[in-house]
Short mmCIF file of C-alpha atoms and ligand atoms in Angstrom, two decimals:
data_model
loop_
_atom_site.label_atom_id
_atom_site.label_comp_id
_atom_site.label_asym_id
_atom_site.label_seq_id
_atom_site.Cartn_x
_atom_site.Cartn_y
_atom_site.Cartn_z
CA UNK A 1 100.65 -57.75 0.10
CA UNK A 2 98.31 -60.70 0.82
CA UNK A 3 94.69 -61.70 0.28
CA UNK A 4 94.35 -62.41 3.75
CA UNK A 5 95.18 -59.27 5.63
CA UNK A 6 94.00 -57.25 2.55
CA UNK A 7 90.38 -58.88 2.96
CA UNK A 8 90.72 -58.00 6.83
CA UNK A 9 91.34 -54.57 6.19
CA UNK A 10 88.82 -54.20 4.17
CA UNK A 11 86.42 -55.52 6.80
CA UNK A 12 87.39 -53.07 9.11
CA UNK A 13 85.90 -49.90 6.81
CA UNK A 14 83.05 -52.03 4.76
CA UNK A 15 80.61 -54.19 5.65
CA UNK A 16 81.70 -58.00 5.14
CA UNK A 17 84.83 -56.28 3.13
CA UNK A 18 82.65 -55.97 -0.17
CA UNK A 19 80.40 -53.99 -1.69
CA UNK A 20 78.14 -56.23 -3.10
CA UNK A 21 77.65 -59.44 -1.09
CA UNK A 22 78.14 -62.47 -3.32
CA UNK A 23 81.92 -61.43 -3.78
CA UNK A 24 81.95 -62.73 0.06
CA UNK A 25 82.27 -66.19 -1.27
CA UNK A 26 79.71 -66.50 1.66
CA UNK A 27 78.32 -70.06 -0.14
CA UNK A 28 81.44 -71.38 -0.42
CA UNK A 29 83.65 -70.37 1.77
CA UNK A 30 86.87 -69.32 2.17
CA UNK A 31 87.96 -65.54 1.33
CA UNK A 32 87.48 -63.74 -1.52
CA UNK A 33 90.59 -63.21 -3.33
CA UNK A 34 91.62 -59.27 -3.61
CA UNK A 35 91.96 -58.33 -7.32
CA UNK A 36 95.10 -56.11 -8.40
CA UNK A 37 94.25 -55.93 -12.03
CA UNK A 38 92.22 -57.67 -15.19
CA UNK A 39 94.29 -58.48 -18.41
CA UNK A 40 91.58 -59.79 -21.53
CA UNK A 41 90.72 -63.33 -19.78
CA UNK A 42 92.67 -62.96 -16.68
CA UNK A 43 92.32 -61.43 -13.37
CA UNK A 44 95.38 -61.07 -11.26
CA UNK A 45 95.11 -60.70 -7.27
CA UNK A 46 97.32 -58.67 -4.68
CA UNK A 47 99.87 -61.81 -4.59
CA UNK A 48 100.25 -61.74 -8.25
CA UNK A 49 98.39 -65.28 -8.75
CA UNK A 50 96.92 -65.45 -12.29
CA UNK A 51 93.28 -67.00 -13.04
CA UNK A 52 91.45 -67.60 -16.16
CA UNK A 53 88.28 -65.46 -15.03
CA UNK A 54 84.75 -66.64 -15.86
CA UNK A 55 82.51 -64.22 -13.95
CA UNK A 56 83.95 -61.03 -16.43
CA UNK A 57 82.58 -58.48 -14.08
CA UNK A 58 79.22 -61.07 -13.75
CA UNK A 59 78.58 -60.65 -17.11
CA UNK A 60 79.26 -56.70 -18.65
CA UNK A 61 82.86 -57.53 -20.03
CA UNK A 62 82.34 -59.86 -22.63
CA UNK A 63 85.07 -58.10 -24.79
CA UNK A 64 87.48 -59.03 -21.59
CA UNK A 65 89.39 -57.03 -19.00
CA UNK A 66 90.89 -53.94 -21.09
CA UNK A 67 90.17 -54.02 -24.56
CA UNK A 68 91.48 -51.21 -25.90
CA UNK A 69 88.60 -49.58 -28.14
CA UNK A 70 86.70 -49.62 -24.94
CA UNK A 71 89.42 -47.84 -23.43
CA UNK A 72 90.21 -45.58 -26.06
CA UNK A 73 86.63 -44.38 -25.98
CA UNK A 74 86.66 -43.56 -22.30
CA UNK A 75 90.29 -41.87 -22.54
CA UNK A 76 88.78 -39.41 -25.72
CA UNK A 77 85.89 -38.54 -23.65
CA UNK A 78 87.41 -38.19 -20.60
CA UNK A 79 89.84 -35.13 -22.39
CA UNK A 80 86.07 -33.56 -22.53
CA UNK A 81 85.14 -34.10 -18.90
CA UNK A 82 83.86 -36.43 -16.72
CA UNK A 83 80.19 -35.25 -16.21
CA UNK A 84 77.87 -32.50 -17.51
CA UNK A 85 74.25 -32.87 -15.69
CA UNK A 86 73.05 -31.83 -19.57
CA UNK A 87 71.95 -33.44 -22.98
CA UNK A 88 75.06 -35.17 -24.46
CA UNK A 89 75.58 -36.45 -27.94
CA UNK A 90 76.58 -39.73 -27.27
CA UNK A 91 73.20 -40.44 -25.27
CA UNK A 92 71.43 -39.86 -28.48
CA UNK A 93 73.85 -42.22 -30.31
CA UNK A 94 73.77 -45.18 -27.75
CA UNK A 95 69.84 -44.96 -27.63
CA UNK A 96 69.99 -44.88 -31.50
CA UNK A 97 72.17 -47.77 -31.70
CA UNK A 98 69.78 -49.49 -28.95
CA UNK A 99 66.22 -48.83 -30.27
CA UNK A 100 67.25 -49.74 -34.13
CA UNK A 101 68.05 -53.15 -33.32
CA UNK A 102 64.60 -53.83 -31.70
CA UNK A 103 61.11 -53.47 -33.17
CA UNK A 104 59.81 -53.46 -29.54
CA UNK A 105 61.89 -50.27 -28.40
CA UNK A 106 60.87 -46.54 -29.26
CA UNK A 107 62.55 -44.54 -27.02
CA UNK A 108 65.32 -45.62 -24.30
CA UNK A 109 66.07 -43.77 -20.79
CA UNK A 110 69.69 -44.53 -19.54
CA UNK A 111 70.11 -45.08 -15.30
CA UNK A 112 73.45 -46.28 -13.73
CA UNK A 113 72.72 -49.58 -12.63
CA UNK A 114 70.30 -52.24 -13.50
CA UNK A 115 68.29 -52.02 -10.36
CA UNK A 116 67.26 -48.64 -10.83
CA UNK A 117 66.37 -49.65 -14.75
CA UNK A 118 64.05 -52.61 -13.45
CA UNK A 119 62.27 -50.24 -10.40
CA UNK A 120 61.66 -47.64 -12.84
CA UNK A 121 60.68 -49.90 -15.68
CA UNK A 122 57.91 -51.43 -13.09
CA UNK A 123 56.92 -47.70 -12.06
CA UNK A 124 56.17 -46.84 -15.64
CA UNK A 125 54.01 -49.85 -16.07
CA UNK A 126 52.07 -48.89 -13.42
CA UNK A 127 51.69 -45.57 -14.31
CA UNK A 128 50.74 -46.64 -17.73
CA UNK A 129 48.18 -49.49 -16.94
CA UNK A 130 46.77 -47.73 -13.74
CA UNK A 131 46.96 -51.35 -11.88
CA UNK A 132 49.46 -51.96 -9.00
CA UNK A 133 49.60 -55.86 -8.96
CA UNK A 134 53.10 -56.84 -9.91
CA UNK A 135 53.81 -60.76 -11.21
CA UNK A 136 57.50 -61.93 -10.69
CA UNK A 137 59.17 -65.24 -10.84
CA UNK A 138 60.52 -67.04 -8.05
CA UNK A 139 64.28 -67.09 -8.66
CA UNK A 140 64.53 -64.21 -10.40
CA UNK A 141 66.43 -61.33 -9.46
CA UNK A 142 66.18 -57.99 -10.89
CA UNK A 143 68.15 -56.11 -8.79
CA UNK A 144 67.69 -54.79 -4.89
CA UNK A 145 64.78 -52.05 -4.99
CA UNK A 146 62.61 -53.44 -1.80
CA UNK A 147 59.56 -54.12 -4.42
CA UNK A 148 61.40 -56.81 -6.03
CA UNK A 149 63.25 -58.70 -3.17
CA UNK A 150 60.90 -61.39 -2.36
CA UNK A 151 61.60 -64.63 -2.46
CA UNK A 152 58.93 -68.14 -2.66
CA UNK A 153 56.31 -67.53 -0.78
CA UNK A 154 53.77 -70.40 0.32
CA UNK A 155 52.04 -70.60 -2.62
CA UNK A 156 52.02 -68.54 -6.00
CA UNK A 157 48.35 -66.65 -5.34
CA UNK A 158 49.46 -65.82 -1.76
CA UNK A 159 51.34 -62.07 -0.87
CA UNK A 160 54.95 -62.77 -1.14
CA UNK A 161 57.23 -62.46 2.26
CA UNK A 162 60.22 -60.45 1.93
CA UNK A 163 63.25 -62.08 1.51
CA UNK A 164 65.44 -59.43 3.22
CA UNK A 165 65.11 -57.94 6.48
CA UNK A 166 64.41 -53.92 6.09
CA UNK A 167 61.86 -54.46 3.56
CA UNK A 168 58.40 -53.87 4.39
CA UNK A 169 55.40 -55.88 4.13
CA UNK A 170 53.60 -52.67 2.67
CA UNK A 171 56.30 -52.76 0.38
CA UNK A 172 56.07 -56.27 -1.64
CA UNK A 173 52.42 -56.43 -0.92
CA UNK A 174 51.72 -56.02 -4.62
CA UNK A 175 54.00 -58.55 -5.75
CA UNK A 176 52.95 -61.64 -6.70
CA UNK A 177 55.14 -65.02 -7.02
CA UNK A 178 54.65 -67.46 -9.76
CA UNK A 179 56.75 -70.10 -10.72
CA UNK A 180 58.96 -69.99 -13.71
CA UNK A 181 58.57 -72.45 -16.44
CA UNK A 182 54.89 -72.41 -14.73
CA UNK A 183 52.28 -71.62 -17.07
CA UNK A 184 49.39 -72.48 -14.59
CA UNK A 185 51.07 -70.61 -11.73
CA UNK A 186 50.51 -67.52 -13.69
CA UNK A 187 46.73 -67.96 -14.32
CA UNK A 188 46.25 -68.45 -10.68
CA UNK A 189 47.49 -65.05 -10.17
CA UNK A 190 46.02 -63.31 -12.97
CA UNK A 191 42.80 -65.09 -12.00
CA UNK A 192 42.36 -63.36 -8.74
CA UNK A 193 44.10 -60.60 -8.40
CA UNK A 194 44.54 -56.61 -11.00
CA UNK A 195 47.50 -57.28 -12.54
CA UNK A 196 49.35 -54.26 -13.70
CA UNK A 197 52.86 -55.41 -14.67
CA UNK A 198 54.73 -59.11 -15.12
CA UNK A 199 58.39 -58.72 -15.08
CA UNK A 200 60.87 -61.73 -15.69
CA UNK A 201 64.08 -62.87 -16.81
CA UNK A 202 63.92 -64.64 -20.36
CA UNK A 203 66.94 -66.31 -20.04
CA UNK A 204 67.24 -66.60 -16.06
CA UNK A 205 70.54 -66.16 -14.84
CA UNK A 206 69.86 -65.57 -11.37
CA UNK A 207 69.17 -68.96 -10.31
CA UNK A 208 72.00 -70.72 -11.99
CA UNK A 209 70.97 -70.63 -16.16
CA UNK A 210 67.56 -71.41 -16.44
CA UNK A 211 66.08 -70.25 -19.61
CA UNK A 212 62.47 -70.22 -20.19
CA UNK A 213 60.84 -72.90 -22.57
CA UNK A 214 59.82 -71.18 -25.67
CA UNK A 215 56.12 -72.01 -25.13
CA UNK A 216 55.96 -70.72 -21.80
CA UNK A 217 57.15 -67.08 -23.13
CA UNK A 218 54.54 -67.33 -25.60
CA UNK A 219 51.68 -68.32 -23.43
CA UNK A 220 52.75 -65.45 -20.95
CA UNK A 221 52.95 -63.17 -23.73
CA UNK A 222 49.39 -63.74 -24.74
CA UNK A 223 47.85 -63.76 -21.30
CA UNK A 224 49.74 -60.20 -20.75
CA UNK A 225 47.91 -59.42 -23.89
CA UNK A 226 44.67 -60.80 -22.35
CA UNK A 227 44.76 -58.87 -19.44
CA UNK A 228 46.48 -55.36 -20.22
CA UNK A 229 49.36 -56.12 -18.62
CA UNK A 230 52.60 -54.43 -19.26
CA UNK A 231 55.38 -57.59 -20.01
CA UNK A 232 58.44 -56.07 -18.66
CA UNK A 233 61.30 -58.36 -20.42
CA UNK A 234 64.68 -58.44 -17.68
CA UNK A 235 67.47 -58.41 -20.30
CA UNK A 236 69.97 -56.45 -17.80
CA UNK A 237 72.20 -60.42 -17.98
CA UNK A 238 71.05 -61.56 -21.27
CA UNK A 239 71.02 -58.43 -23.34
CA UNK A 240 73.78 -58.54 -25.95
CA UNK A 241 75.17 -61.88 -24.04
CA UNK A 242 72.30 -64.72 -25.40
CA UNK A 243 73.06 -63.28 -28.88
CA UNK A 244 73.55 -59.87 -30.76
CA UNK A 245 69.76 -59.57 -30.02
CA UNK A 246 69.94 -60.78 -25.96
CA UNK A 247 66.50 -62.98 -25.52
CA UNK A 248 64.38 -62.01 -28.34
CA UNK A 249 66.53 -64.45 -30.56
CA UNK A 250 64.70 -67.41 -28.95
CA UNK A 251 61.41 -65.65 -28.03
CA UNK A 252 61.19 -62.96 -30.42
CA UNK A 253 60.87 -59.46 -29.37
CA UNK A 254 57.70 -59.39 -27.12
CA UNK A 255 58.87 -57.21 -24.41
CA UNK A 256 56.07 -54.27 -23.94
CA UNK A 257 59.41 -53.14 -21.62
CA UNK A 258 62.84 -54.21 -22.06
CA UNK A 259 65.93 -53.49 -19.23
CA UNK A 260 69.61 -53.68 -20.49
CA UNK A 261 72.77 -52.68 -18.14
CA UNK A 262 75.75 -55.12 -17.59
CA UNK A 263 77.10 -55.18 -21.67
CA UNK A 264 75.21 -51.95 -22.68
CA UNK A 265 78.09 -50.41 -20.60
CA UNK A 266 80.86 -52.03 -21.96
CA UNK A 267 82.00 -52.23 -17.93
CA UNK A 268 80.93 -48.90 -16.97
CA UNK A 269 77.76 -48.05 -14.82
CA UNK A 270 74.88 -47.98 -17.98
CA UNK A 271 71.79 -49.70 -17.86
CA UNK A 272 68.68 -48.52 -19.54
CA UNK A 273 65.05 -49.55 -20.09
CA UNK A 274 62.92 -48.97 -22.83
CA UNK A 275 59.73 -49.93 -24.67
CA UNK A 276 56.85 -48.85 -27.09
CA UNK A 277 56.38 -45.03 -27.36
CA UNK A 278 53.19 -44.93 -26.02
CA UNK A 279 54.26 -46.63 -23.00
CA UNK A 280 57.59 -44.37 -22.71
CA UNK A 281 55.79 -41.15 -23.17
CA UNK A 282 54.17 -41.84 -19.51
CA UNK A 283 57.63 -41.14 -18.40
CA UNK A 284 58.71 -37.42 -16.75
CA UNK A 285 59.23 -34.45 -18.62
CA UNK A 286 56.49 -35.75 -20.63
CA UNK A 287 54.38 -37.98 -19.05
CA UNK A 288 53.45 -37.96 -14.51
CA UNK A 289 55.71 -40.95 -13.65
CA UNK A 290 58.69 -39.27 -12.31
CA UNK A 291 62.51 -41.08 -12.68
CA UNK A 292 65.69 -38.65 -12.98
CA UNK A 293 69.57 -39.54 -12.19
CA UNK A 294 72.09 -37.13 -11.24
CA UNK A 295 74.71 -39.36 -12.99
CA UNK A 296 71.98 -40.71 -15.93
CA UNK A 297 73.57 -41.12 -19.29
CA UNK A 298 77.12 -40.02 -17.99
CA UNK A 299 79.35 -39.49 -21.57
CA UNK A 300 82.47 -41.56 -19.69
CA UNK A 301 79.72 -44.50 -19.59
CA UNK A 302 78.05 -43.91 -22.63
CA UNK A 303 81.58 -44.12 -24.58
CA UNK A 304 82.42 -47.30 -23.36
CA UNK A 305 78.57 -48.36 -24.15
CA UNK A 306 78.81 -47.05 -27.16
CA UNK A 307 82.39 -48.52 -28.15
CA UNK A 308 81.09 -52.24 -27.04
CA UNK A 309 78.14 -52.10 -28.80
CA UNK A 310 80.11 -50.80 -32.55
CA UNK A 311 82.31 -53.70 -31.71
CA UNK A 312 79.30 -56.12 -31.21
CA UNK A 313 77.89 -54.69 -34.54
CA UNK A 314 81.06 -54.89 -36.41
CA UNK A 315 81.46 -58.34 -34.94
CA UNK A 316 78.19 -60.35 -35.23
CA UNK A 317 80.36 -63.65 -35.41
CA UNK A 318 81.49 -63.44 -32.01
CA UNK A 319 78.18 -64.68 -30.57
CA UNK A 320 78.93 -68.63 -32.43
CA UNK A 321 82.60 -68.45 -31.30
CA UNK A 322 81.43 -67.76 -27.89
CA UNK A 323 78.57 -70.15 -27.55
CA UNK A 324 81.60 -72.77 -29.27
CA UNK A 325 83.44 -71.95 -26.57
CA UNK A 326 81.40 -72.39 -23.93
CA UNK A 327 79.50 -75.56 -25.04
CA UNK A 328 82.80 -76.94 -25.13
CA UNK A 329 83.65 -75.74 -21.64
CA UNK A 330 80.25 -76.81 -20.17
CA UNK A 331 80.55 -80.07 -22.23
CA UNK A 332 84.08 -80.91 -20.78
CA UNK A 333 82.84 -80.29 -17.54
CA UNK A 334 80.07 -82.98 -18.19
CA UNK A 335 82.16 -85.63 -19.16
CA UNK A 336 84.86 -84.87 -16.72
CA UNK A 337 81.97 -85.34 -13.50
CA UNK A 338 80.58 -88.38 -15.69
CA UNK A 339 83.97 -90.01 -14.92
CA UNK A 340 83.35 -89.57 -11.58
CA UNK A 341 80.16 -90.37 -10.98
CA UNK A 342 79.14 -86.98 -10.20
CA UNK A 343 75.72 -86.00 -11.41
CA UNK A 344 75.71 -82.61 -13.27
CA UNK A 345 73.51 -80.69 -15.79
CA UNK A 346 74.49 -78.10 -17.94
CA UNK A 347 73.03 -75.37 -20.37
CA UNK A 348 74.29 -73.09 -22.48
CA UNK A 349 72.65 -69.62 -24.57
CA UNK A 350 75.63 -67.68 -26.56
CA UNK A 351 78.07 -66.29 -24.52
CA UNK A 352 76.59 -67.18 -21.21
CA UNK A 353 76.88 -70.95 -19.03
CA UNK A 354 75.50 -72.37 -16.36
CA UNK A 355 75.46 -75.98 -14.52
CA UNK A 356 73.88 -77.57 -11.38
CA UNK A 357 75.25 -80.21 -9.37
CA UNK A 358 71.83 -81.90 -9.91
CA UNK A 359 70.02 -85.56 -10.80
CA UNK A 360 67.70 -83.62 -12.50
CA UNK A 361 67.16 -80.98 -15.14
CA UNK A 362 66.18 -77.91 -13.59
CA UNK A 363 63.34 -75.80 -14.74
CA UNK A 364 62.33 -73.22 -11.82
CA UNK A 365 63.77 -72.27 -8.33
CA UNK A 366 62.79 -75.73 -6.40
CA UNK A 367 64.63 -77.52 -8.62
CA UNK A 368 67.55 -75.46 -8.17
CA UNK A 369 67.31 -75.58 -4.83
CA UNK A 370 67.56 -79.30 -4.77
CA UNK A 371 71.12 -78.80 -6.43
CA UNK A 372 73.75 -80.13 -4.41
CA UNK A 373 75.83 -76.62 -3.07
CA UNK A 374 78.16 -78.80 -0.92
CA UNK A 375 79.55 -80.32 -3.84
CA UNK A 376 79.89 -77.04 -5.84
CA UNK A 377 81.53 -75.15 -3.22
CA UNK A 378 84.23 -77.94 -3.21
CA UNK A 379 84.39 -78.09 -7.07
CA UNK A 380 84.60 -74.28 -6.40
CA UNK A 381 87.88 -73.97 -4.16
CA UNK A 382 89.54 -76.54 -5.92
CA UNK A 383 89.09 -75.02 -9.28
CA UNK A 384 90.17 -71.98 -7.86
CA UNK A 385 93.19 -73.44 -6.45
CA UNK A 386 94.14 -74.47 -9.60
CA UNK A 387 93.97 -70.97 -11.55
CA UNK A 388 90.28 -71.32 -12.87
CA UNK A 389 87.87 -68.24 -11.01
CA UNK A 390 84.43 -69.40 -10.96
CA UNK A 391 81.35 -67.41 -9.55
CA UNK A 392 81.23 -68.48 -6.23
CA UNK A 393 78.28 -69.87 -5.88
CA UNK A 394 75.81 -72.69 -7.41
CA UNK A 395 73.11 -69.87 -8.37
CA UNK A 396 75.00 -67.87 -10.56
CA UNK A 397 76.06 -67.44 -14.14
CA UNK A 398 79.28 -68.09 -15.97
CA UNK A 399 80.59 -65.95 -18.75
CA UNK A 400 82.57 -66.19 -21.80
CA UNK A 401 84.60 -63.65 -23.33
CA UNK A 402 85.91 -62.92 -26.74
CA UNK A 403 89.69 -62.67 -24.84
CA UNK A 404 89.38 -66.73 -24.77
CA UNK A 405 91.06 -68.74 -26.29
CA UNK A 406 90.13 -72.74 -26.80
CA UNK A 407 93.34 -72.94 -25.28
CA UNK A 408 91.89 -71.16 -22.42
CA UNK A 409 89.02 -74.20 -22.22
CA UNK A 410 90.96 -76.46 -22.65
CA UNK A 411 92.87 -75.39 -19.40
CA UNK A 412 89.91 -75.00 -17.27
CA UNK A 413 88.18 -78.77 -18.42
CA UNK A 414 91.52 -80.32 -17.47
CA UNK A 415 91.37 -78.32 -14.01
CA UNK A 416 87.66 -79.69 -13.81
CA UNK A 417 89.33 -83.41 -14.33
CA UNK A 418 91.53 -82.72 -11.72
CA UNK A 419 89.47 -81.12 -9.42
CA UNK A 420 86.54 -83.95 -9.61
CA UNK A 421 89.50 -86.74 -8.80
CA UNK A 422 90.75 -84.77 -5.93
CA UNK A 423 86.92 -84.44 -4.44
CA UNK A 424 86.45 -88.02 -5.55
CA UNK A 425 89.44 -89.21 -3.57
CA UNK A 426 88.55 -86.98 -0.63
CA UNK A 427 85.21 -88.65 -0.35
CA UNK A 428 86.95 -92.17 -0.35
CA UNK A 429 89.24 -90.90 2.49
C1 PLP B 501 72.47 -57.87 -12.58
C2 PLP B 501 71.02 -57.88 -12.78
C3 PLP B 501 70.19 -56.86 -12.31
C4 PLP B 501 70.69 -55.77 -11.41
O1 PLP B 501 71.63 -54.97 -12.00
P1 PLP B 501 72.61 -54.08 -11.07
O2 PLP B 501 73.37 -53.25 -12.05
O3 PLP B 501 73.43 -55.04 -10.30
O4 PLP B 501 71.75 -53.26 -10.18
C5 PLP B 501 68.85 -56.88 -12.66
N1 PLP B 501 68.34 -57.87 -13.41
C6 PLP B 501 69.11 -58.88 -13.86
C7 PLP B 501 68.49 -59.93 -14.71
C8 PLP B 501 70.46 -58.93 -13.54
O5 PLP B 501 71.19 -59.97 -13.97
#
């Protein structure tokens, strides 16, 4: 078997050969490469090349490809059966495990994916505050309901445009942009228009790592406050991946609502959202805002959630031998373009990574727009070449896993040495 004529096949029954688009490699070219199986840090394609694999799923494995509690769990509830369309035990025991941590969170519903946990988190908000105006952040993505896809519009007070084609302007007509890190930008908005719900990524993850300054959380917090708005805190990335307690390590936990999915699955299809009782209680059988799932709180998924999180529990440490890792790994990446000349900036919260190809820091979308993507999508294929599976493009987030080894870093800064003389030498050429 190879990639090649496996990735053509594919295209012939699926659109672009993938079912979620960024695994196109579409901003960097080239193919994606066909995966055959995961082994703790590794992924191994259809021609049985190995490489040391930083996007872990885009961020739910951070235990690594097949760690065997997680797989235990799902084998001992599998012999019980797949699905039930019923009250299971193990949904009581993954909310339990989920709302004790967190001051913020009463009561937890469980969806299958985190898009459905951020729509229904924003319908809840509305139903609760009775206002329809939603605030999000340019550069932040929380998932693909049509609501939520809108990218920067012309100015921050203005309707936003969609961003995708199929989504109507009815449809995002309530959603307001404001820029992130953008205190101002959100006063505008709250200044003119009946603000019902602000929903944003702490940590951002969707733009390349940007993580909000801490002052900035707090002012939005307080204007939320000010004008009975419902802070909807986008934890789906940084849940359980900034630290045993996702975002509310740095900002405290200020959500009104808070979505989880990628970790809270352990790598199967969980996500949840949750918040303050009074909030929750809006939601159907009790309250008139209707959600339901077919597949909601499956005990397959909620076993592997379940397993992760024990294991997180039982292993608070993990978070400082992660962020080690990865400060080390972003570091070494820093010194390696320094040799070369190459402008880079880098950031790091816990398990999770990021860096721009960039003069300057970035702090909101513009500024990681201004990165330099030609440059990343050769550091890209040449790091891939060499064994090292970064996501494949500049606006994404790396991952660590507890599978790694410094070993393992040490590997992939070398590559990064390697792969910055090669581009180095190619732009001499
Ligand atoms: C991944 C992600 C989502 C969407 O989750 P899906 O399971 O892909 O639908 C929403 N918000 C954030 C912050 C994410 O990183």
């Amino acid at each position: 078997m190879n990639n090649h004529d496996e990735f053509i096949e594919a295209k012939k029954y699926i659109p672009g050969g993938v079912n979620s688009p960024v695994r196109a490699f579409g901003s960097v070219g080239g193919e994606p490469i066909m995966i055959a199986k995961g082994e703790g840090a590794y992924l191994i394609d259809v021609e049985n090349k190995r490489y040391l694999d930083f996007i872990q799923s885009w961020g739910p494995l951070i235990f690594g490809h097949c760690d065997i509690d997680i797989q235990n769990a799902i084998q001992s509830a599998l012999s019980n059966g797949i699905s039930y369309g019923a009250p299971n035990l193990n949904e009581t025991k993954l909310a339990k495990m989920i709302t004790k941590k967190f001051e913020n969170i009463d009561l937890v519903r469980f969806v299958s994916s985190g898009t459905e946990a951020t729509m229904s988190a924003i319908r809840v908000a509305r139903g609760y505050s009775g206002k329809s105006g939603l605030i999000k952040f340019e550069g932040c993505y929380h998932g693909h309901s049509d609501a939520l896809l809108v990218k920067a519009g012309s100015g921050a007070t203005t309707y936003g445009n969609a961003s995708s084609a199929g989504v109507t302007a009815g449809a995002v007509a309530d959603t307001h942009l404001a820029i992130y890190n953008d205190i101002q930008s959100v006063k505008d908005i709250f200044n003119t228009k009946e603000i019902g719900a602000v929903i944003i990524e702490p940590i951002a993850g969707n733009m390349g790592l940007v993580p909000a300054k801490p002052e900035f959380m707090k002012e939005l917090k307080s204007l939320c406050e000010k004008h009975n708005a419902v802070l909807i805190i986008d934890e789906v990335m940084s849940g359980f991946r900034a630290s045993e307690f996702g975002s509310a390590t740095y900002y405290g936990a200020i959500g009104d609502l808070v979505t989880f999915g990628k970790v809270i699955g352990g790598g199967m299809n969980v996500a949840a959202f949750g918040g303050k009782r009074e909030i929750m209680n809006c939601l159907s059988p009790d309250g008139a805002v209707y959600q339901a799932g077919t597949l909601s709180g499956n005990p397959l998924a909620m076993a592997a959630g379940i397993a992760a999180l024990n294991k997180i529990e039982q292993n608070p440490g993990i978070y400082s031998y992660l962020q080690n890792l990865a400060n080390k790994l972003v570091n070494g990446f820093k010194q390696a373009a320094d040799e070369n000349n190459i402008a880079l900036q880098i950031d790091v919260r816990g398990s999770m990574f990021g860096f721009f190809f960039n003069e300057n820091p970035v702090l909101n979308y513009t500024d990681a727009l201004k990165s330099d993507t030609k440059m990343f999508a050769k550091f890209h294929a040449a790091m891939l070449k060499r064994g090292v599976y970064l996501a494949p493009s500049q606006f994404e987030t790396g991952f660590i896993c507890t599978a790694m080894k410094e070993s393992d870093i040490d590997y992939a800064i070398q590559m990064a040495k390697e792969s910055f003389k090669e581009i180095k030498n190619q732009n001499l050429e």
